[in-house]
Amino acid sequence: MLHDPIMSAQKIQVAVIGGGLVGLSTALCIIECLPQCSVTVISEEFSPNTTGDVAAGCLIPHVYPDTPLHQQKAWFKETFNYLFKIANSSEASEAGIYLISGWQIFKSAPKEVYPFWSETVLGFRIMDETELAKFQSYKFGQAFTTLKCQASQYLPWMEKRFKSKGGYVEKRKVIDVWDLHGTYDVVVNCSGLGSRDLFGDQSIYPVQGQVLEVNAPWIKHFIRDGDGSTYIYPGISYVTLGGTRKKDDWSCLPNAQTSKVILERCCHLEPSLYGAPVIQEKAGLRPTRSALRIVKDVLVKNGQQLPVIHNYGHGGGGFSIHWGTANEATKLLQQLIPFIHHFKLVSKL
Ligand SMILES: Cc1cc2nc3c(=O)[nH]c(=O)nc-3n(C[C@H](O)[C@H](O)[C@H](O)COP(=O)(O)OP(=O)(O)OC[C@H]3O[C@@H](n4cnc5c(N)ncnc54)[C@H](O)[C@@H]3O)c2cc1C
Ligand SMILES: O=C([O-])CC(=O)C(=O)O
């Protein structure tokens, strides 16, 4: 859709920086909830070149140590319920959203036998000894059904849906956020690691992760070591094997030796993977902070103001909470609308 400046002149002009999982979901949520907004996603990269395109995309929450747990719980629940509806609709195959069952296993029982998300996933239960016998040297396990997003389908599906509702996309890097002032009334920052340079946030850092995609169509269950080191997630056309977590490593190039180690660890958990052909090796950077940053702010320079909503720092758990955080950012934008109207009026005088 072409941008019509006259049609959209009366609307609040929103620029979402970042076209990854968080940017697209936030832009979609805004356009669906706030019809008084005209929304443009501006991003240096889109799928297949975002962090989400590397990810397994499974809904098993990670814990953000400095974000209140009740918020994390609510965001996970909102995301799960939203995707569960899509998984049960005629959109499911195009969106790449499906249910998946499997096991999270531990060498000794974890502190939290029933994690905060156990009431949200389906059929959560503690594994019995007969099932655990599959995994030598593991003493405890949780069995449940959750959801999985195939990013190569889900990200383009969101973008298509966003455009069909009148949203715009632009592929470019934003060098200085003030370059958007004048054209846009408000900026929504979903730039992940880009927030370091754009907003000077030195507390966000990369945790590099490598995965392999292998051809093993007989694998129907996920298997995850509860310490997060090793996982096997069956997808639509391949199985994702992981993983690694290298703090402050900025390389997106997969390493052959690391791939060997991942394969060995996964074969130890699931011996039938021996000899499974490797389709692809990938590495990506989890945009990590001790707390998610979802806040509103007003930048001020030379007497001018630029309202900003931040939504970033999803680390290794973005898929698990993205719709909840998109809703949160949309609520913050809604609170800013009277201020933006007032500001538009004053600047016309
Ligand atoms: C190996 C691996 C496995 C994972 N597995 C899972 C999983 O199973 N479950 C789960 O919940 N999560 C998982 N994750 C985490 C999940 O992928 C991330 O949390 C999520 O993708 C982060 O999305 P994002 O949009 O914040 O970041 P990104 O995808 O990094 O998006 C940021 C966007 O901002 C753009 N940008 C940055 N700076 C600028 C600028 N100055 N101007 C314009 N554009 C800019 C970039 O081009 C990019 O498009 C995994 C991650 C990895 C690496
Ligand atoms: O830990 C997992 O199961 C997958 C994941 O989210 C990651 O690698 O960040």
Short mmCIF file of C-alpha atoms and ligand atoms in Angstrom, two decimals:
data_model
loop_
_atom_site.label_atom_id
_atom_site.label_comp_id
_atom_site.label_asym_id
_atom_site.label_seq_id
_atom_site.Cartn_x
_atom_site.Cartn_y
_atom_site.Cartn_z
CA MET A 1 0.00 0.00 0.00
CA LEU A 2 1.30 3.47 -0.91
CA HIS A 3 1.61 6.04 1.87
CA ASP A 4 -1.09 8.71 1.26
CA PRO A 5 0.00 11.79 3.25
CA ILE A 6 -3.40 13.54 2.88
CA MET A 7 -5.47 10.53 3.99
CA SER A 8 -3.22 9.93 6.96
CA ALA A 9 -2.53 13.60 7.88
CA GLN A 10 -5.21 13.58 10.57
CA LYS A 11 -3.91 10.41 12.13
CA ILE A 12 -1.20 10.10 14.73
CA GLN A 13 1.96 9.16 12.86
CA VAL A 14 3.69 6.25 14.57
CA ALA A 15 7.15 4.98 13.57
CA VAL A 16 8.04 1.52 14.88
CA ILE A 17 11.81 0.97 14.69
CA GLY A 18 12.61 -2.73 14.18
CA GLY A 19 11.00 -5.30 11.90
CA GLY A 20 11.87 -8.39 13.94
CA LEU A 21 9.44 -10.43 16.06
CA VAL A 22 8.92 -7.64 18.59
CA GLY A 23 8.60 -4.78 16.09
CA LEU A 24 6.14 -6.59 13.80
CA SER A 25 3.96 -7.86 16.65
CA THR A 26 3.89 -4.42 18.28
CA ALA A 27 3.07 -2.68 14.99
CA LEU A 28 0.28 -5.20 14.32
CA CYS A 29 -1.14 -4.80 17.80
CA ILE A 30 -1.15 -0.98 17.51
CA ILE A 31 -2.85 -0.96 14.11
CA GLU A 32 -5.49 -3.44 15.34
CA CYS A 33 -6.22 -1.61 18.63
CA LEU A 34 -5.70 2.08 17.84
CA PRO A 35 -7.41 3.05 14.56
CA GLN A 36 -6.45 6.71 15.13
CA CYS A 37 -2.82 5.77 14.36
CA SER A 38 -1.03 5.45 11.03
CA VAL A 39 1.83 2.99 11.59
CA THR A 40 5.12 2.60 9.68
CA VAL A 41 7.71 -0.08 10.52
CA ILE A 42 11.23 1.11 9.71
CA SER A 43 13.88 -1.58 9.88
CA GLU A 44 17.37 -2.26 8.63
CA GLU A 45 16.49 -5.96 8.31
CA PHE A 46 13.33 -8.05 7.97
CA SER A 47 12.77 -11.83 7.86
CA PRO A 48 14.76 -13.97 7.00
CA ASN A 49 17.54 -11.82 8.52
CA THR A 50 16.27 -11.22 12.08
CA THR A 51 16.99 -12.97 15.38
CA GLY A 52 13.65 -14.76 15.29
CA ASP A 53 14.64 -16.46 12.03
CA VAL A 54 17.40 -18.31 13.91
CA ALA A 55 15.21 -19.25 16.89
CA ALA A 56 13.41 -22.49 17.60
CA GLY A 57 10.33 -20.36 18.43
CA CYS A 58 9.02 -22.63 21.17
CA LEU A 59 6.80 -21.19 23.94
CA ILE A 60 8.74 -22.05 27.10
CA PRO A 61 9.38 -18.86 29.08
CA HIS A 62 12.79 -17.64 30.14
CA VAL A 63 13.05 -15.69 33.37
CA TYR A 64 14.04 -11.99 33.29
CA PRO A 65 15.53 -11.55 36.79
CA ASP A 66 14.64 -7.85 37.20
CA THR A 67 11.14 -7.91 35.70
CA PRO A 68 8.32 -8.71 38.18
CA LEU A 69 7.29 -12.35 37.81
CA HIS A 70 3.57 -11.56 37.78
CA GLN A 71 4.12 -9.47 34.62
CA GLN A 72 6.11 -12.23 32.93
CA LYS A 73 3.35 -14.67 33.82
CA ALA A 74 0.64 -12.40 32.41
CA TRP A 75 2.59 -11.74 29.17
CA PHE A 76 3.17 -15.46 28.66
CA LYS A 77 -0.50 -16.26 29.22
CA GLU A 78 -1.65 -13.53 26.80
CA THR A 79 0.81 -14.78 24.17
CA PHE A 80 -0.14 -18.42 24.66
CA ASN A 81 -3.88 -17.72 24.45
CA TYR A 82 -3.47 -15.51 21.36
CA LEU A 83 -1.38 -18.09 19.50
CA PHE A 84 -3.59 -20.96 20.65
CA LYS A 85 -6.51 -19.27 18.85
CA ILE A 86 -4.41 -18.92 15.68
CA ALA A 87 -3.29 -22.57 15.97
CA ASN A 88 -6.96 -23.57 16.09
CA SER A 89 -7.98 -21.42 13.10
CA SER A 90 -7.76 -21.77 9.33
CA GLU A 91 -4.75 -19.38 9.46
CA ALA A 92 -2.60 -21.91 11.36
CA SER A 93 -0.69 -23.42 8.44
CA GLU A 94 0.08 -20.06 6.78
CA ALA A 95 1.09 -18.51 10.12
CA GLY A 96 3.24 -21.53 11.04
CA ILE A 97 1.77 -21.92 14.54
CA TYR A 98 1.18 -25.41 15.94
CA LEU A 99 0.94 -27.41 19.15
CA ILE A 100 3.89 -29.50 20.22
CA SER A 101 4.31 -31.98 23.08
CA GLY A 102 7.44 -33.16 24.80
CA TRP A 103 9.67 -33.24 27.84
CA GLN A 104 11.87 -30.91 29.84
CA ILE A 105 14.31 -33.05 31.79
CA PHE A 106 16.67 -32.41 34.70
CA LYS A 107 19.66 -34.19 36.25
CA SER A 108 18.19 -33.39 39.67
CA ALA A 109 14.79 -31.92 40.64
CA PRO A 110 14.70 -28.12 40.09
CA LYS A 111 13.82 -25.63 42.87
CA GLU A 112 10.50 -24.98 41.17
CA VAL A 113 8.92 -28.29 40.30
CA TYR A 114 5.83 -26.39 39.06
CA PRO A 115 7.16 -23.29 37.24
CA PHE A 116 5.00 -20.14 36.97
CA TRP A 117 3.96 -21.09 33.43
CA SER A 118 2.84 -24.63 34.31
CA GLU A 119 -0.82 -23.56 34.60
CA THR A 120 -0.80 -21.97 31.13
CA VAL A 121 0.69 -24.75 28.98
CA LEU A 122 -1.55 -27.76 28.36
CA GLY A 123 -1.53 -30.94 30.43
CA PHE A 124 1.53 -30.13 32.56
CA ARG A 125 2.58 -33.09 34.68
CA ILE A 126 5.65 -34.57 36.34
CA MET A 127 7.07 -37.46 34.32
CA ASP A 128 6.85 -40.93 35.79
CA GLU A 129 9.78 -43.32 36.10
CA THR A 130 8.89 -45.37 33.03
CA GLU A 131 9.04 -42.27 30.81
CA LEU A 132 12.21 -41.00 32.49
CA ALA A 133 13.92 -44.30 31.67
CA LYS A 134 14.28 -42.92 28.11
CA PHE A 135 16.84 -40.41 29.39
CA GLN A 136 19.84 -41.96 31.14
CA SER A 137 21.32 -39.80 33.92
CA TYR A 138 18.19 -37.61 34.16
CA LYS A 139 16.32 -37.93 37.43
CA PHE A 140 13.35 -35.58 36.99
CA GLY A 141 11.14 -34.40 34.15
CA GLN A 142 8.13 -32.30 33.17
CA ALA A 143 5.82 -33.34 30.33
CA PHE A 144 3.54 -30.80 28.65
CA THR A 145 2.08 -29.50 25.41
CA THR A 146 2.95 -26.00 24.28
CA LEU A 147 3.01 -23.97 21.04
CA LYS A 148 5.71 -23.40 18.48
CA CYS A 149 6.10 -20.64 15.88
CA GLN A 150 7.88 -21.33 12.61
CA ALA A 151 9.48 -17.89 12.22
CA SER A 152 9.98 -18.22 8.44
CA GLN A 153 6.18 -18.30 8.17
CA TYR A 154 5.06 -16.36 11.25
CA LEU A 155 7.09 -13.19 10.57
CA PRO A 156 5.95 -12.79 6.92
CA TRP A 157 2.37 -13.66 8.01
CA MET A 158 2.42 -10.82 10.57
CA GLU A 159 3.87 -8.41 8.02
CA LYS A 160 1.17 -9.33 5.48
CA ARG A 161 -1.57 -8.89 8.09
CA PHE A 162 -0.10 -5.53 9.17
CA LYS A 163 -0.01 -4.25 5.56
CA SER A 164 -3.56 -5.49 4.90
CA LYS A 165 -4.73 -3.25 7.76
CA GLY A 166 -3.08 -0.19 6.20
CA GLY A 167 0.42 -0.41 7.74
CA TYR A 168 3.56 0.68 5.91
CA VAL A 169 7.08 -0.77 5.93
CA GLU A 170 10.38 0.86 5.03
CA LYS A 171 13.72 -0.97 4.83
CA ARG A 172 16.42 1.37 6.11
CA LYS A 173 18.62 1.98 9.10
CA VAL A 174 17.70 4.82 11.46
CA ILE A 175 20.97 6.58 12.28
CA ASP A 176 19.56 9.22 14.64
CA VAL A 177 16.09 8.92 16.19
CA TRP A 178 15.66 12.70 15.86
CA ASP A 179 15.64 12.24 12.05
CA LEU A 180 12.09 10.89 12.56
CA HIS A 181 10.93 14.04 14.37
CA GLY A 182 8.59 16.16 12.25
CA THR A 183 7.47 13.22 10.09
CA TYR A 184 6.32 11.10 13.04
CA ASP A 185 4.49 12.10 16.24
CA VAL A 186 5.76 9.16 18.27
CA VAL A 187 8.47 6.52 17.98
CA VAL A 188 8.08 2.94 19.22
CA ASN A 189 11.51 1.45 19.78
CA CYS A 190 11.67 -2.30 19.07
CA SER A 191 15.24 -2.28 17.77
CA GLY A 192 16.60 -4.85 20.24
CA LEU A 193 20.40 -4.62 20.28
CA GLY A 194 20.09 -1.50 18.08
CA SER A 195 19.01 0.33 21.27
CA ARG A 196 22.67 0.48 22.28
CA ASP A 197 23.58 2.92 19.50
CA LEU A 198 20.17 4.55 18.97
CA PHE A 199 19.33 5.23 22.63
CA GLY A 200 22.72 4.78 24.36
CA ASP A 201 21.50 1.80 26.41
CA GLN A 202 24.72 0.06 27.46
CA SER A 203 22.81 -2.47 29.58
CA ILE A 204 21.63 -4.46 26.56
CA TYR A 205 24.08 -7.07 25.28
CA PRO A 206 24.13 -10.04 22.89
CA VAL A 207 23.97 -13.66 24.02
CA GLN A 208 24.97 -15.50 20.90
CA GLY A 209 23.22 -18.78 20.14
CA GLN A 210 23.90 -21.40 17.50
CA VAL A 211 21.46 -24.01 16.19
CA LEU A 212 21.42 -26.73 13.54
CA GLU A 213 18.48 -27.64 11.34
CA VAL A 214 18.47 -31.36 10.56
CA ASN A 215 16.28 -33.65 8.51
CA ALA A 216 14.74 -36.10 11.02
CA PRO A 217 10.99 -36.33 10.31
CA TRP A 218 10.56 -39.23 12.78
CA ILE A 219 11.16 -36.88 15.74
CA LYS A 220 7.71 -35.85 16.99
CA HIS A 221 8.41 -34.69 20.57
CA PHE A 222 10.54 -31.83 21.87
CA ILE A 223 13.28 -32.62 24.38
CA ARG A 224 14.85 -29.82 26.43
CA ASP A 225 17.52 -30.11 29.11
CA GLY A 226 16.16 -27.93 31.92
CA ASP A 227 19.50 -26.13 32.21
CA GLY A 228 18.87 -24.73 28.70
CA SER A 229 22.10 -26.13 27.27
CA THR A 230 20.63 -28.70 24.88
CA TYR A 231 17.34 -28.91 23.03
CA ILE A 232 15.61 -30.72 20.18
CA TYR A 233 12.52 -29.07 18.65
CA PRO A 234 10.69 -30.72 15.75
CA GLY A 235 9.47 -28.15 13.20
CA ILE A 236 7.33 -28.27 10.07
CA SER A 237 10.10 -29.27 7.66
CA TYR A 238 13.17 -29.78 9.89
CA VAL A 239 14.22 -30.37 13.50
CA THR A 240 16.08 -27.58 15.34
CA LEU A 241 18.99 -28.71 17.51
CA GLY A 242 20.64 -26.41 20.02
CA GLY A 243 22.15 -24.70 21.65
CA THR A 244 24.78 -22.37 22.93
CA ARG A 245 24.77 -19.13 24.99
CA LYS A 246 27.84 -16.91 24.52
CA LYS A 247 27.54 -13.62 26.34
CA ASP A 248 28.95 -10.55 24.52
CA ASP A 249 29.78 -12.54 21.38
CA TRP A 250 28.66 -10.42 18.39
CA SER A 251 29.37 -13.02 15.67
CA CYS A 252 26.44 -14.25 13.57
CA LEU A 253 28.63 -16.81 11.81
CA PRO A 254 28.06 -20.45 12.82
CA ASN A 255 31.15 -22.31 13.97
CA ALA A 256 31.83 -25.84 12.64
CA GLN A 257 33.31 -27.13 15.91
CA THR A 258 30.32 -25.79 17.88
CA SER A 259 27.95 -27.56 15.47
CA LYS A 260 29.77 -30.84 16.16
CA VAL A 261 29.38 -30.37 19.91
CA ILE A 262 25.66 -29.49 19.61
CA LEU A 263 25.06 -32.58 17.47
CA GLU A 264 26.89 -34.81 19.97
CA ARG A 265 24.89 -33.44 22.91
CA CYS A 266 21.59 -33.89 21.04
CA CYS A 267 22.50 -37.42 19.94
CA HIS A 268 23.22 -38.24 23.57
CA LEU A 269 19.63 -37.21 24.43
CA GLU A 270 18.08 -38.73 21.31
CA PRO A 271 20.38 -41.41 19.76
CA SER A 272 18.14 -41.78 16.68
CA LEU A 273 19.57 -38.42 15.51
CA TYR A 274 22.93 -40.06 14.69
CA GLY A 275 23.52 -39.60 10.97
CA ALA A 276 20.58 -37.20 10.46
CA PRO A 277 21.54 -34.92 7.53
CA VAL A 278 22.31 -31.32 8.52
CA ILE A 279 20.32 -28.86 6.40
CA GLN A 280 21.60 -25.61 7.82
CA GLU A 281 23.69 -24.10 10.66
CA LYS A 282 22.68 -20.70 12.04
CA ALA A 283 23.78 -18.27 14.73
CA GLY A 284 21.88 -15.30 16.16
CA LEU A 285 22.15 -12.71 18.91
CA ARG A 286 19.62 -12.75 21.75
CA PRO A 287 18.99 -9.07 22.71
CA THR A 288 19.49 -9.49 26.45
CA ARG A 289 18.95 -7.29 29.54
CA SER A 290 18.33 -8.20 33.17
CA ALA A 291 14.87 -6.63 32.75
CA LEU A 292 12.73 -6.05 29.68
CA ARG A 293 12.43 -2.34 28.93
CA ILE A 294 8.77 -1.47 28.24
CA VAL A 295 8.31 2.16 29.24
CA LYS A 296 7.23 5.53 27.84
CA ASP A 297 9.66 8.40 27.65
CA VAL A 298 9.81 11.89 26.14
CA LEU A 299 13.11 12.92 24.53
CA VAL A 300 13.86 16.63 24.60
CA LYS A 301 16.34 18.49 22.38
CA ASN A 302 16.57 22.22 21.57
CA GLY A 303 13.13 22.80 23.08
CA GLN A 304 11.59 20.07 20.91
CA GLN A 305 9.94 16.94 22.21
CA LEU A 306 9.79 13.40 20.83
CA PRO A 307 7.63 10.85 22.66
CA VAL A 308 9.09 7.33 22.63
CA ILE A 309 7.71 3.97 23.77
CA HIS A 310 10.42 1.37 24.36
CA ASN A 311 9.78 -2.35 23.94
CA TYR A 312 13.00 -4.37 23.85
CA GLY A 313 15.33 -6.74 25.71
CA HIS A 314 13.45 -10.01 25.02
CA GLY A 315 16.67 -12.10 25.19
CA GLY A 316 16.14 -15.83 24.71
CA GLY A 317 12.39 -15.78 25.33
CA GLY A 318 10.83 -13.37 22.84
CA PHE A 319 8.45 -15.85 21.21
CA SER A 320 7.09 -16.84 24.61
CA ILE A 321 5.95 -13.34 25.58
CA HIS A 322 5.89 -11.18 22.42
CA TRP A 323 2.11 -10.70 22.17
CA GLY A 324 1.84 -9.78 25.85
CA THR A 325 4.62 -7.20 25.50
CA ALA A 326 3.08 -5.87 22.26
CA ASN A 327 -0.17 -5.29 24.21
CA GLU A 328 1.76 -3.56 26.99
CA ALA A 329 3.50 -1.19 24.56
CA THR A 330 0.15 -0.48 22.85
CA LYS A 331 -1.41 0.44 26.23
CA LEU A 332 1.46 2.87 26.87
CA LEU A 333 0.92 4.44 23.46
CA GLN A 334 -2.80 4.81 24.18
CA GLN A 335 -1.94 6.69 27.39
CA LEU A 336 0.24 9.09 25.37
CA ILE A 337 -2.43 9.92 22.79
CA PRO A 338 -4.01 12.93 24.62
CA PHE A 339 -0.52 14.38 25.11
CA ILE A 340 0.31 13.86 21.42
CA HIS A 341 -2.97 15.53 20.31
CA HIS A 342 -2.22 18.49 22.55
CA PHE A 343 1.34 18.67 21.24
CA LYS A 344 0.15 18.54 17.58
CA LEU A 345 -2.30 21.39 18.28
CA VAL A 346 0.33 23.57 20.00
CA SER A 347 2.87 23.05 17.23
CA LYS A 348 0.28 24.28 14.63
CA LEU A 349 -0.24 27.61 16.47
C1 LIG B 1 19.41 -19.54 18.92
C2 LIG B 1 18.17 -18.87 19.43
C3 LIG B 1 17.09 -19.64 19.80
C4 LIG B 1 15.93 -19.03 20.31
N1 LIG B 1 14.86 -19.82 20.63
C5 LIG B 1 13.76 -19.25 21.19
C6 LIG B 1 12.66 -20.05 21.57
O1 LIG B 1 12.63 -21.26 21.33
N2 LIG B 1 11.61 -19.46 22.22
C7 LIG B 1 11.61 -18.11 22.47
O2 LIG B 1 10.65 -17.63 23.10
N3 LIG B 1 12.61 -17.31 22.06
C8 LIG B 1 13.69 -17.84 21.44
N4 LIG B 1 14.73 -17.05 21.05
C9 LIG B 1 14.66 -15.62 21.33
C10 LIG B 1 13.92 -14.80 20.27
O3 LIG B 1 14.34 -15.19 18.99
C11 LIG B 1 14.21 -13.31 20.50
O4 LIG B 1 13.81 -12.95 21.82
C12 LIG B 1 13.45 -12.42 19.52
O5 LIG B 1 13.63 -12.87 18.20
C13 LIG B 1 13.92 -10.97 19.66
O6 LIG B 1 13.19 -10.21 18.74
P1 LIG B 1 13.46 -8.66 18.51
O7 LIG B 1 12.47 -8.21 17.49
O8 LIG B 1 13.52 -7.95 19.81
O9 LIG B 1 14.95 -8.59 17.96
P2 LIG B 1 15.54 -8.67 16.42
O10 LIG B 1 14.94 -9.82 15.73
O11 LIG B 1 16.99 -8.63 16.64
O12 LIG B 1 14.95 -7.37 15.79
C14 LIG B 1 15.51 -6.09 15.91
C15 LIG B 1 15.23 -5.36 14.62
O13 LIG B 1 15.63 -4.01 14.76
C16 LIG B 1 16.29 -3.61 13.58
N5 LIG B 1 17.16 -2.48 13.92
C17 LIG B 1 18.09 -2.42 14.92
N6 LIG B 1 18.66 -1.20 14.92
C18 LIG B 1 18.06 -0.48 13.93
C19 LIG B 1 18.20 0.86 13.44
N7 LIG B 1 19.10 1.71 13.96
N8 LIG B 1 17.42 1.26 12.40
C20 LIG B 1 16.51 0.41 11.84
N9 LIG B 1 16.35 -0.85 12.26
C21 LIG B 1 17.10 -1.28 13.30
C22 LIG B 1 17.04 -4.85 13.13
O14 LIG B 1 17.38 -4.78 11.75
C23 LIG B 1 16.01 -5.93 13.43
O15 LIG B 1 15.12 -6.11 12.35
C24 LIG B 1 15.88 -17.61 20.48
C25 LIG B 1 16.96 -16.84 20.05
C26 LIG B 1 18.09 -17.45 19.53
C27 LIG B 1 19.24 -16.59 19.06
O1 LIG B 2 16.19 -22.38 25.48
C1 LIG B 2 15.46 -22.87 24.59
O2 LIG B 2 14.72 -23.86 24.74
C2 LIG B 2 15.42 -22.21 23.26
C3 LIG B 2 15.65 -20.78 23.45
O3 LIG B 2 14.74 -20.08 23.85
C4 LIG B 2 16.98 -20.20 23.25
O4 LIG B 2 17.91 -20.88 22.80
O5 LIG B 2 17.12 -19.02 23.56
#
